[in-house]
PDB file of N, CA and C in Angstrom:
ATOM      1  N   MET A   5     -15.355  -1.923 -11.619  1.00  0.00           N
ATOM      2  CA  MET A   5     -14.404  -2.763 -11.731  1.00  0.00           C
ATOM      3  C   MET A   5     -13.376  -2.180 -12.723  1.00  0.00           C
ATOM      4  N   VAL A   6     -12.144  -1.745 -12.062  1.00  0.00           N
ATOM      5  CA  VAL A   6     -11.010  -1.175 -12.713  1.00  0.00           C
ATOM      6  C   VAL A   6     -10.412  -2.456 -14.005  1.00  0.00           C
ATOM      7  N   ASN A   7     -10.235  -2.117 -14.882  1.00  0.00           N
ATOM      8  CA  ASN A   7      -9.465  -2.732 -16.210  1.00  0.00           C
ATOM      9  C   ASN A   7      -7.767  -2.734 -16.138  1.00  0.00           C
ATOM     10  N   LEU A   8      -7.320  -3.564 -15.702  1.00  0.00           N
ATOM     11  CA  LEU A   8      -5.557  -3.340 -15.655  1.00  0.00           C
ATOM     12  C   LEU A   8      -5.313  -2.787 -16.954  1.00  0.00           C
ATOM     13  N   MET A   9      -5.782  -3.614 -18.045  1.00  0.00           N
ATOM     14  CA  MET A   9      -5.123  -3.367 -19.322  1.00  0.00           C
ATOM     15  C   MET A   9      -5.386  -1.758 -19.756  1.00  0.00           C
ATOM     16  N   ALA A  10      -6.355  -1.015 -19.506  1.00  0.00           N
ATOM     17  CA  ALA A  10      -6.517   0.274 -19.943  1.00  0.00           C
ATOM     18  C   ALA A  10      -5.611   1.171 -19.094  1.00  0.00           C
ATOM     19  N   GLY A  11      -4.842   0.806 -18.556  1.00  0.00           N
ATOM     20  CA  GLY A  11      -3.975   1.539 -17.931  1.00  0.00           C
ATOM     21  C   GLY A  11      -2.228   1.435 -18.996  1.00  0.00           C
ATOM     22  N   GLY A  12      -2.420   0.932 -19.646  1.00  0.00           N
ATOM     23  CA  GLY A  12      -1.143   0.756 -20.552  1.00  0.00           C
ATOM     24  C   GLY A  12      -0.375  -0.668 -20.395  1.00  0.00           C
ATOM     25  N   GLY A  13       0.519  -0.347 -21.195  1.00  0.00           N
ATOM     26  CA  GLY A  13       1.730  -1.556 -21.300  1.00  0.00           C
ATOM     27  C   GLY A  13       2.354  -1.685 -20.296  1.00  0.00           C
ATOM     28  N   LEU A  14       2.771  -0.506 -19.194  1.00  0.00           N
ATOM     29  CA  LEU A  14       3.346  -0.305 -17.950  1.00  0.00           C
ATOM     30  C   LEU A  14       2.612  -1.110 -16.799  1.00  0.00           C
ATOM     31  N   GLN A  15       1.544  -1.145 -16.710  1.00  0.00           N
ATOM     32  CA  GLN A  15       0.456  -1.686 -15.862  1.00  0.00           C
ATOM     33  C   GLN A  15       0.471  -3.117 -16.082  1.00  0.00           C
ATOM     34  N   LYS A  16       0.194  -3.424 -17.503  1.00  0.00           N
ATOM     35  CA  LYS A  16       0.122  -4.749 -17.522  1.00  0.00           C
ATOM     36  C   LYS A  16       1.611  -5.750 -17.363  1.00  0.00           C
ATOM     37  N   THR A  17       2.611  -5.150 -17.501  1.00  0.00           N
ATOM     38  CA  THR A  17       3.972  -5.724 -17.307  1.00  0.00           C
ATOM     39  C   THR A  17       4.007  -5.689 -16.138  1.00  0.00           C
ATOM     40  N   ALA A  18       3.568  -4.582 -14.884  1.00  0.00           N
ATOM     41  CA  ALA A  18       3.776  -4.849 -13.652  1.00  0.00           C
ATOM     42  C   ALA A  18       2.752  -5.700 -12.983  1.00  0.00           C
ATOM     43  N   GLY A  19       2.112  -5.978 -13.529  1.00  0.00           N
ATOM     44  CA  GLY A  19       0.675  -7.037 -12.890  1.00  0.00           C
ATOM     45  C   GLY A  19       1.542  -8.488 -13.544  1.00  0.00           C
ATOM     46  N   THR A  20       1.689  -8.779 -14.394  1.00  0.00           N
ATOM     47  CA  THR A  20       2.590  -9.996 -15.019  1.00  0.00           C
ATOM     48  C   THR A  20       3.949  -9.991 -13.705  1.00  0.00           C
ATOM     49  N   LEU A  21       4.658  -9.381 -13.739  1.00  0.00           N
ATOM     50  CA  LEU A  21       5.679  -9.280 -12.746  1.00  0.00           C
ATOM     51  C   LEU A  21       5.333  -9.510 -11.353  1.00  0.00           C
ATOM     52  N   ALA A  22       4.353  -8.952 -11.072  1.00  0.00           N
ATOM     53  CA  ALA A  22       3.832  -9.288  -9.615  1.00  0.00           C
ATOM     54  C   ALA A  22       3.409 -10.986  -9.702  1.00  0.00           C
ATOM     55  N   ALA A  23       2.667 -11.386 -10.573  1.00  0.00           N
ATOM     56  CA  ALA A  23       2.519 -12.873 -10.341  1.00  0.00           C
ATOM     57  C   ALA A  23       3.839 -13.515 -10.563  1.00  0.00           C
ATOM     58  N   ALA A  24       4.737 -13.267 -11.238  1.00  0.00           N
ATOM     59  CA  ALA A  24       5.850 -14.041 -11.473  1.00  0.00           C
ATOM     60  C   ALA A  24       6.736 -14.192 -10.301  1.00  0.00           C
ATOM     61  N   ASP A  25       6.988 -12.979  -9.379  1.00  0.00           N
ATOM     62  CA  ASP A  25       7.327 -13.082  -8.120  1.00  0.00           C
ATOM     63  C   ASP A  25       6.464 -13.243  -7.149  1.00  0.00           C
ATOM     64  N   SER A  26       5.448 -13.749  -7.032  1.00  0.00           N
ATOM     65  CA  SER A  26       4.511 -14.313  -6.096  1.00  0.00           C
ATOM     66  C   SER A  26       5.211 -15.889  -6.262  1.00  0.00           C
ATOM     67  N   VAL A  27       5.423 -16.359  -7.243  1.00  0.00           N
ATOM     68  CA  VAL A  27       5.429 -17.775  -7.452  1.00  0.00           C
ATOM     69  C   VAL A  27       6.679 -18.096  -7.026  1.00  0.00           C
ATOM     70  N   ALA A  28       7.734 -17.327  -7.527  1.00  0.00           N
ATOM     71  CA  ALA A  28       9.183 -17.043  -6.842  1.00  0.00           C
ATOM     72  C   ALA A  28       9.336 -17.336  -5.316  1.00  0.00           C
ATOM     73  N   HIS A  29       8.675 -16.468  -5.066  1.00  0.00           N
ATOM     74  CA  HIS A  29       8.500 -15.699  -3.423  1.00  0.00           C
ATOM     75  C   HIS A  29       7.933 -17.317  -3.010  1.00  0.00           C
ATOM     76  N   ILE A  30       6.831 -17.858  -3.301  1.00  0.00           N
ATOM     77  CA  ILE A  30       6.613 -19.120  -2.417  1.00  0.00           C
ATOM     78  C   ILE A  30       7.460 -20.138  -2.701  1.00  0.00           C
ATOM     79  N   ALA A  31       8.013 -20.250  -3.812  1.00  0.00           N
ATOM     80  CA  ALA A  31       9.196 -21.611  -3.798  1.00  0.00           C
ATOM     81  C   ALA A  31      10.112 -21.298  -2.744  1.00  0.00           C
ATOM     82  N   PHE A  32      10.755 -19.666  -2.872  1.00  0.00           N
ATOM     83  CA  PHE A  32      11.712 -19.521  -1.849  1.00  0.00           C
ATOM     84  C   PHE A  32      11.297 -19.683  -0.332  1.00  0.00           C
ATOM     85  N   PHE A  33      10.044 -19.347  -0.172  1.00  0.00           N
ATOM     86  CA  PHE A  33       9.536 -19.843   1.177  1.00  0.00           C
ATOM     87  C   PHE A  33       9.879 -21.224   1.552  1.00  0.00           C
ATOM     88  N   MET A  34       9.316 -22.079   0.011  1.00  0.00           N
ATOM     89  CA  MET A  34       9.195 -23.507   0.916  1.00  0.00           C
ATOM     90  C   MET A  34      10.701 -23.642   1.036  1.00  0.00           C
ATOM     91  N   VAL A  35      11.668 -23.508  -0.019  1.00  0.00           N
ATOM     92  CA  VAL A  35      12.896 -24.078  -0.061  1.00  0.00           C
ATOM     93  C   VAL A  35      13.559 -23.425   1.529  1.00  0.00           C
ATOM     94  N   PHE A  36      13.685 -22.336   2.144  1.00  0.00           N
ATOM     95  CA  PHE A  36      14.297 -21.584   3.440  1.00  0.00           C
ATOM     96  C   PHE A  36      13.361 -22.020   4.180  1.00  0.00           C
ATOM     97  N   GLY A  37      11.904 -22.581   4.200  1.00  0.00           N
ATOM     98  CA  GLY A  37      11.401 -22.916   5.476  1.00  0.00           C
ATOM     99  C   GLY A  37      11.686 -24.531   5.772  1.00  0.00           C
ATOM    100  N   TRP A  38      11.980 -24.811   4.525  1.00  0.00           N
ATOM    101  CA  TRP A  38      12.463 -26.567   4.316  1.00  0.00           C
ATOM    102  C   TRP A  38      13.490 -26.474   5.392  1.00  0.00           C
ATOM    103  N   ARG A  39      14.670 -25.746   5.130  1.00  0.00           N
ATOM    104  CA  ARG A  39      15.901 -25.808   5.374  1.00  0.00           C
ATOM    105  C   ARG A  39      15.601 -25.563   6.941  1.00  0.00           C
ATOM    106  N   ALA A  40      14.993 -24.585   7.277  1.00  0.00           N
ATOM    107  CA  ALA A  40      14.925 -24.078   8.804  1.00  0.00           C
ATOM    108  C   ALA A  40      14.431 -25.328   9.362  1.00  0.00           C
ATOM    109  N   ILE A  41      13.260 -26.091   8.972  1.00  0.00           N
ATOM    110  CA  ILE A  41      12.823 -27.062   9.734  1.00  0.00           C
ATOM    111  C   ILE A  41      13.708 -28.217  10.070  1.00  0.00           C
ATOM    112  N   THR A  42      14.477 -28.578   8.522  1.00  0.00           N
ATOM    113  CA  THR A  42      15.040 -29.748   8.877  1.00  0.00           C
ATOM    114  C   THR A  42      16.586 -29.386   9.505  1.00  0.00           C
ATOM    115  N   GLY A  43      16.880 -28.223   9.738  1.00  0.00           N
ATOM    116  CA  GLY A  43      18.317 -28.001  10.490  1.00  0.00           C
ATOM    117  C   GLY A  43      19.226 -27.745   9.387  1.00  0.00           C
ATOM    118  N   ASN A  44      19.072 -27.890   8.084  1.00  0.00           N
ATOM    119  CA  ASN A  44      20.237 -28.022   7.244  1.00  0.00           C
ATOM    120  C   ASN A  44      20.990 -26.479   7.073  1.00  0.00           C
ATOM    121  N   GLY A  45      22.092 -26.205   7.258  1.00  0.00           N
ATOM    122  CA  GLY A  45      22.814 -24.831   7.412  1.00  0.00           C
ATOM    123  C   GLY A  45      22.198 -24.064   8.915  1.00  0.00           C
ATOM    124  N   PHE A  46      22.422 -22.864   8.809  1.00  0.00           N
ATOM    125  CA  PHE A  46      22.006 -22.095   9.928  1.00  0.00           C
ATOM    126  C   PHE A  46      20.449 -21.983   9.721  1.00  0.00           C
ATOM    127  N   ARG A  47      20.149 -22.577  10.959  1.00  0.00           N
ATOM    128  CA  ARG A  47      18.780 -22.580  11.080  1.00  0.00           C
ATOM    129  C   ARG A  47      18.037 -20.972  11.184  1.00  0.00           C
ATOM    130  N   VAL A  48      18.725 -20.193  12.273  1.00  0.00           N
ATOM    131  CA  VAL A  48      18.115 -18.995  12.134  1.00  0.00           C
ATOM    132  C   VAL A  48      18.345 -17.938  10.735  1.00  0.00           C
ATOM    133  N   VAL A  49      18.960 -18.195  10.140  1.00  0.00           N
ATOM    134  CA  VAL A  49      19.464 -17.526   8.979  1.00  0.00           C
ATOM    135  C   VAL A  49      18.331 -17.828   8.108  1.00  0.00           C
ATOM    136  N   GLN A  50      18.250 -19.197   7.670  1.00  0.00           N
ATOM    137  CA  GLN A  50      17.118 -19.981   6.884  1.00  0.00           C
ATOM    138  C   GLN A  50      15.860 -19.371   7.018  1.00  0.00           C
ATOM    139  N   ALA A  51      15.387 -19.467   8.505  1.00  0.00           N
ATOM    140  CA  ALA A  51      13.985 -19.029   9.125  1.00  0.00           C
ATOM    141  C   ALA A  51      14.131 -17.246   8.737  1.00  0.00           C
ATOM    142  N   LEU A  52      15.007 -16.807   8.814  1.00  0.00           N
ATOM    143  CA  LEU A  52      14.663 -15.031   8.507  1.00  0.00           C
ATOM    144  C   LEU A  52      15.027 -15.081   6.743  1.00  0.00           C
ATOM    145  N   LEU A  53      15.276 -15.789   6.195  1.00  0.00           N
ATOM    146  CA  LEU A  53      15.362 -15.606   4.729  1.00  0.00           C
ATOM    147  C   LEU A  53      13.727 -16.424   4.286  1.00  0.00           C
ATOM    148  N   ALA A  54      13.673 -17.059   5.291  1.00  0.00           N
ATOM    149  CA  ALA A  54      11.951 -17.139   4.801  1.00  0.00           C
ATOM    150  C   ALA A  54      10.705 -16.324   5.163  1.00  0.00           C
ATOM    151  N   LEU A  55      11.223 -15.600   6.157  1.00  0.00           N
ATOM    152  CA  LEU A  55      10.302 -14.468   6.638  1.00  0.00           C
ATOM    153  C   LEU A  55      10.742 -13.347   5.455  1.00  0.00           C
ATOM    154  N   THR A  56      11.678 -13.272   5.098  1.00  0.00           N
ATOM    155  CA  THR A  56      11.813 -12.362   3.496  1.00  0.00           C
ATOM    156  C   THR A  56      11.206 -12.854   2.574  1.00  0.00           C
ATOM    157  N   ALA A  57      11.107 -14.128   2.201  1.00  0.00           N
ATOM    158  CA  ALA A  57       9.966 -14.427   1.021  1.00  0.00           C
ATOM    159  C   ALA A  57       8.744 -14.055   1.193  1.00  0.00           C
ATOM    160  N   MET A  58       8.218 -14.085   2.763  1.00  0.00           N
ATOM    161  CA  MET A  58       6.393 -13.807   2.975  1.00  0.00           C
ATOM    162  C   MET A  58       6.563 -12.180   3.015  1.00  0.00           C
ATOM    163  N   ALA A  59       7.560 -11.629   3.325  1.00  0.00           N
ATOM    164  CA  ALA A  59       7.560  -9.833   2.805  1.00  0.00           C
ATOM    165  C   ALA A  59       7.455  -9.676   1.791  1.00  0.00           C
ATOM    166  N   GLY A  60       7.959 -10.450   0.274  1.00  0.00           N
ATOM    167  CA  GLY A  60       8.054 -10.120  -0.695  1.00  0.00           C
ATOM    168  C   GLY A  60       6.591 -10.455  -1.407  1.00  0.00           C
ATOM    169  N   ILE A  61       6.023 -11.930  -0.861  1.00  0.00           N
ATOM    170  CA  ILE A  61       4.853 -12.214  -1.263  1.00  0.00           C
ATOM    171  C   ILE A  61       3.833 -10.894  -0.771  1.00  0.00           C
ATOM    172  N   ALA A  62       4.223 -10.301   0.396  1.00  0.00           N
ATOM    173  CA  ALA A  62       2.929  -9.376   0.413  1.00  0.00           C
ATOM    174  C   ALA A  62       3.243  -8.251  -0.099  1.00  0.00           C
ATOM    175  N   SER A  63       4.533  -7.860  -0.412  1.00  0.00           N
ATOM    176  CA  SER A  63       4.607  -6.370  -0.980  1.00  0.00           C
ATOM    177  C   SER A  63       3.892  -6.506  -2.819  1.00  0.00           C
ATOM    178  N   GLY A  64       4.484  -8.020  -3.311  1.00  0.00           N
ATOM    179  CA  GLY A  64       3.874  -8.167  -4.365  1.00  0.00           C
ATOM    180  C   GLY A  64       2.685  -8.034  -4.840  1.00  0.00           C
ATOM    181  N   THR A  65       1.935  -8.689  -3.765  1.00  0.00           N
ATOM    182  CA  THR A  65       0.314  -8.678  -3.493  1.00  0.00           C
ATOM    183  C   THR A  65       0.034  -7.012  -3.799  1.00  0.00           C
ATOM    184  N   VAL A  66       0.297  -6.443  -2.285  1.00  0.00           N
ATOM    185  CA  VAL A  66      -0.386  -5.001  -2.364  1.00  0.00           C
ATOM    186  C   VAL A  66       0.151  -4.493  -3.354  1.00  0.00           C
ATOM    187  N   GLY A  67       1.338  -4.308  -3.820  1.00  0.00           N
ATOM    188  CA  GLY A  67       1.658  -3.490  -5.216  1.00  0.00           C
ATOM    189  C   GLY A  67       0.652  -3.599  -6.197  1.00  0.00           C
ATOM    190  N   TRP A  68       0.322  -5.010  -6.423  1.00  0.00           N
ATOM    191  CA  TRP A  68      -0.406  -5.054  -7.798  1.00  0.00           C
ATOM    192  C   TRP A  68      -2.031  -4.726  -7.443  1.00  0.00           C
ATOM    193  N   ALA A  69      -2.498  -5.031  -6.210  1.00  0.00           N
ATOM    194  CA  ALA A  69      -3.560  -4.475  -6.016  1.00  0.00           C
ATOM    195  C   ALA A  69      -3.729  -3.138  -5.995  1.00  0.00           C
ATOM    196  N   MET A  70      -2.779  -2.137  -5.588  1.00  0.00           N
ATOM    197  CA  MET A  70      -2.633  -0.610  -5.804  1.00  0.00           C
ATOM    198  C   MET A  70      -2.154  -0.105  -7.041  1.00  0.00           C
ATOM    199  N   ILE A  71      -1.893  -0.841  -8.220  1.00  0.00           N
ATOM    200  CA  ILE A  71      -1.730  -0.618  -9.254  1.00  0.00           C
ATOM    201  C   ILE A  71      -2.757  -0.621 -10.078  1.00  0.00           C
ATOM    202  N   LYS A  72      -3.810  -2.015  -9.515  1.00  0.00           N
ATOM    203  CA  LYS A  72      -5.288  -2.480 -10.417  1.00  0.00           C
ATOM    204  C   LYS A  72      -5.976  -1.303  -9.840  1.00  0.00           C
ATOM    205  N   THR A  73      -6.171  -0.883  -8.405  1.00  0.00           N
ATOM    206  CA  THR A  73      -6.965   0.212  -8.128  1.00  0.00           C
ATOM    207  C   THR A  73      -6.711   1.490  -7.968  1.00  0.00           C
ATOM    208  N   GLY A  74      -5.795   2.158  -8.204  1.00  0.00           N
ATOM    209  CA  GLY A  74      -4.809   3.407  -8.031  1.00  0.00           C
ATOM    210  C   GLY A  74      -5.348   4.245  -9.074  1.00  0.00           C
ATOM    211  N   GLY A  75      -5.771   3.732 -10.396  1.00  0.00           N
ATOM    212  CA  GLY A  75      -5.846   4.863 -11.385  1.00  0.00           C
ATOM    213  C   GLY A  75      -4.785   5.470 -11.583  1.00  0.00           C
ATOM    214  N   ARG A  76      -4.346   6.856 -11.948  1.00  0.00           N
ATOM    215  CA  ARG A  76      -3.142   7.377 -12.373  1.00  0.00           C
ATOM    216  C   ARG A  76      -2.533   8.268 -11.717  1.00  0.00           C
ATOM    217  N   GLY A  77      -2.965   7.798 -10.308  1.00  0.00           N
ATOM    218  CA  GLY A  77      -2.484   9.112  -8.928  1.00  0.00           C
ATOM    219  C   GLY A  77      -1.534   8.334  -8.224  1.00  0.00           C
ATOM    220  N   ARG A  78      -1.101   8.409  -6.827  1.00  0.00           N
ATOM    221  CA  ARG A  78       0.033   8.298  -6.003  1.00  0.00           C
ATOM    222  C   ARG A  78      -0.116   6.606  -5.997  1.00  0.00           C
ATOM    223  N   ALA A  79      -1.212   5.931  -5.278  1.00  0.00           N
ATOM    224  CA  ALA A  79      -1.303   5.011  -5.300  1.00  0.00           C
ATOM    225  C   ALA A  79      -0.499   4.145  -6.552  1.00  0.00           C
ATOM    226  N   ARG A  80      -0.907   4.501  -7.644  1.00  0.00           N
ATOM    227  CA  ARG A  80      -0.366   3.547  -8.831  1.00  0.00           C
ATOM    228  C   ARG A  80       1.185   3.508  -8.588  1.00  0.00           C
ATOM    229  N   GLN A  81       1.649   4.717  -8.059  1.00  0.00           N
ATOM    230  CA  GLN A  81       3.076   4.715  -7.911  1.00  0.00           C
ATOM    231  C   GLN A  81       3.356   4.177  -7.046  1.00  0.00           C
ATOM    232  N   LEU A  82       3.074   4.154  -5.920  1.00  0.00           N
ATOM    233  CA  LEU A  82       3.463   3.379  -4.663  1.00  0.00           C
ATOM    234  C   LEU A  82       3.381   1.743  -5.220  1.00  0.00           C
ATOM    235  N   GLY A  83       2.526   0.889  -6.048  1.00  0.00           N
ATOM    236  CA  GLY A  83       2.332  -0.019  -6.250  1.00  0.00           C
ATOM    237  C   GLY A  83       3.281  -0.246  -7.109  1.00  0.00           C
ATOM    238  N   MET A  84       4.024   0.400  -8.033  1.00  0.00           N
ATOM    239  CA  MET A  84       4.837   0.176  -9.167  1.00  0.00           C
ATOM    240  C   MET A  84       6.340   0.050  -8.101  1.00  0.00           C
ATOM    241  N   SER A  85       6.425   1.016  -6.894  1.00  0.00           N
ATOM    242  CA  SER A  85       7.427   0.865  -6.117  1.00  0.00           C
ATOM    243  C   SER A  85       7.468  -0.665  -5.300  1.00  0.00           C
ATOM    244  N   ALA A  86       6.287  -0.798  -4.770  1.00  0.00           N
ATOM    245  CA  ALA A  86       5.991  -2.054  -4.155  1.00  0.00           C
ATOM    246  C   ALA A  86       6.375  -3.404  -4.960  1.00  0.00           C
ATOM    247  N   VAL A  87       6.017  -3.818  -6.295  1.00  0.00           N
ATOM    248  CA  VAL A  87       6.686  -4.684  -7.125  1.00  0.00           C
ATOM    249  C   VAL A  87       7.628  -4.488  -7.549  1.00  0.00           C
ATOM    250  N   ALA A  88       8.537  -3.596  -7.468  1.00  0.00           N
ATOM    251  CA  ALA A  88       9.963  -3.570  -7.727  1.00  0.00           C
ATOM    252  C   ALA A  88      10.705  -4.074  -6.461  1.00  0.00           C
ATOM    253  N   LEU A  89       9.913  -3.953  -5.109  1.00  0.00           N
ATOM    254  CA  LEU A  89      10.708  -4.092  -4.024  1.00  0.00           C
ATOM    255  C   LEU A  89      10.763  -5.444  -4.076  1.00  0.00           C
ATOM    256  N   SER A  90       9.242  -6.150  -4.581  1.00  0.00           N
ATOM    257  CA  SER A  90       9.260  -7.549  -4.056  1.00  0.00           C
ATOM    258  C   SER A  90      10.180  -8.085  -5.563  1.00  0.00           C
ATOM    259  N   THR A  91      10.737  -7.475  -6.479  1.00  0.00           N
ATOM    260  CA  THR A  91      11.332  -8.194  -7.572  1.00  0.00           C
ATOM    261  C   THR A  91      13.097  -8.048  -7.173  1.00  0.00           C
ATOM    262  N   THR A  92      13.281  -6.904  -6.044  1.00  0.00           N
ATOM    263  CA  THR A  92      14.658  -6.913  -5.709  1.00  0.00           C
ATOM    264  C   THR A  92      14.841  -7.947  -4.748  1.00  0.00           C
ATOM    265  N   LEU A  93      13.636  -8.270  -3.557  1.00  0.00           N
ATOM    266  CA  LEU A  93      13.745  -9.416  -3.069  1.00  0.00           C
ATOM    267  C   LEU A  93      14.251 -10.534  -3.842  1.00  0.00           C
ATOM    268  N   ALA A  94      13.315 -10.642  -4.874  1.00  0.00           N
ATOM    269  CA  ALA A  94      13.364 -12.153  -5.475  1.00  0.00           C
ATOM    270  C   ALA A  94      14.596 -12.337  -5.920  1.00  0.00           C
ATOM    271  N   GLY A  95      15.659 -11.224  -6.378  1.00  0.00           N
ATOM    272  CA  GLY A  95      16.857 -11.416  -6.568  1.00  0.00           C
ATOM    273  C   GLY A  95      17.664 -11.761  -5.433  1.00  0.00           C
ATOM    274  N   PHE A  96      17.454 -10.921  -4.392  1.00  0.00           N
ATOM    275  CA  PHE A  96      18.205 -11.424  -3.113  1.00  0.00           C
ATOM    276  C   PHE A  96      17.836 -12.643  -2.613  1.00  0.00           C
ATOM    277  N   LEU A  97      16.815 -13.311  -2.943  1.00  0.00           N
ATOM    278  CA  LEU A  97      16.633 -14.409  -2.245  1.00  0.00           C
ATOM    279  C   LEU A  97      17.266 -15.535  -3.044  1.00  0.00           C
ATOM    280  N   LEU A  98      17.443 -15.225  -4.386  1.00  0.00           N
ATOM    281  CA  LEU A  98      18.054 -16.223  -5.263  1.00  0.00           C
ATOM    282  C   LEU A  98      19.449 -16.257  -5.368  1.00  0.00           C
ATOM    283  N   MET A  99      19.934 -15.112  -4.745  1.00  0.00           N
ATOM    284  CA  MET A  99      21.467 -14.994  -4.276  1.00  0.00           C
ATOM    285  C   MET A  99      21.766 -15.851  -3.135  1.00  0.00           C
ATOM    286  N   MET A 100      20.934 -15.822  -2.437  1.00  0.00           N
ATOM    287  CA  MET A 100      20.799 -16.637  -0.746  1.00  0.00           C
ATOM    288  C   MET A 100      20.838 -17.684  -1.146  1.00  0.00           C
ATOM    289  N   ALA A 101      20.098 -18.279  -1.641  1.00  0.00           N
ATOM    290  CA  ALA A 101      19.609 -19.758  -1.930  1.00  0.00           C
ATOM    291  C   ALA A 101      20.896 -20.624  -2.684  1.00  0.00           C
ATOM    292  N   SER A 102      21.510 -20.009  -3.735  1.00  0.00           N
ATOM    293  CA  SER A 102      22.836 -20.359  -3.915  1.00  0.00           C
ATOM    294  C   SER A 102      23.826 -20.302  -3.271  1.00  0.00           C
ATOM    295  N   TRP A 103      23.968 -19.348  -2.223  1.00  0.00           N
ATOM    296  CA  TRP A 103      24.939 -19.374  -1.352  1.00  0.00           C
ATOM    297  C   TRP A 103      24.930 -20.077  -0.212  1.00  0.00           C
ATOM    298  N   THR A 104      23.475 -20.234   0.382  1.00  0.00           N
ATOM    299  CA  THR A 104      23.271 -21.169   1.521  1.00  0.00           C
ATOM    300  C   THR A 104      22.731 -22.796   1.273  1.00  0.00           C
ATOM    301  N   GLY A 105      23.053 -22.925  -0.090  1.00  0.00           N
ATOM    302  CA  GLY A 105      22.751 -24.308  -0.452  1.00  0.00           C
ATOM    303  C   GLY A 105      23.723 -25.041   0.104  1.00  0.00           C
ATOM    304  N   GLU A 106      23.660 -26.307  -0.417  1.00  0.00           N
ATOM    305  CA  GLU A 106      24.470 -27.770  -0.004  1.00  0.00           C
ATOM    306  C   GLU A 106      25.209 -27.748  -0.715  1.00  0.00           C
TER     307      GLU A 106
END
């Protein structure tokens, strides 16, 4: 079993950020999914944003797994990039939630 704490502060921070991103993406998926189902706003745009939230969840989860099991190699670096992508998507979805809100 690989200890996430053994990799240092950056790995701990990335793991925490991945967990926070997952919570944010679940909330965004629920918001945009609900808007797409109920027909508030542009349904197609809302559905695409809900799919973007699902991509963010996947990116954060895969990134966290790569960081946890990647050691100090290329997999860990790709995991960091995946978590960064997830964070970027969360920021984009936050902007879109306020822009497409009611």
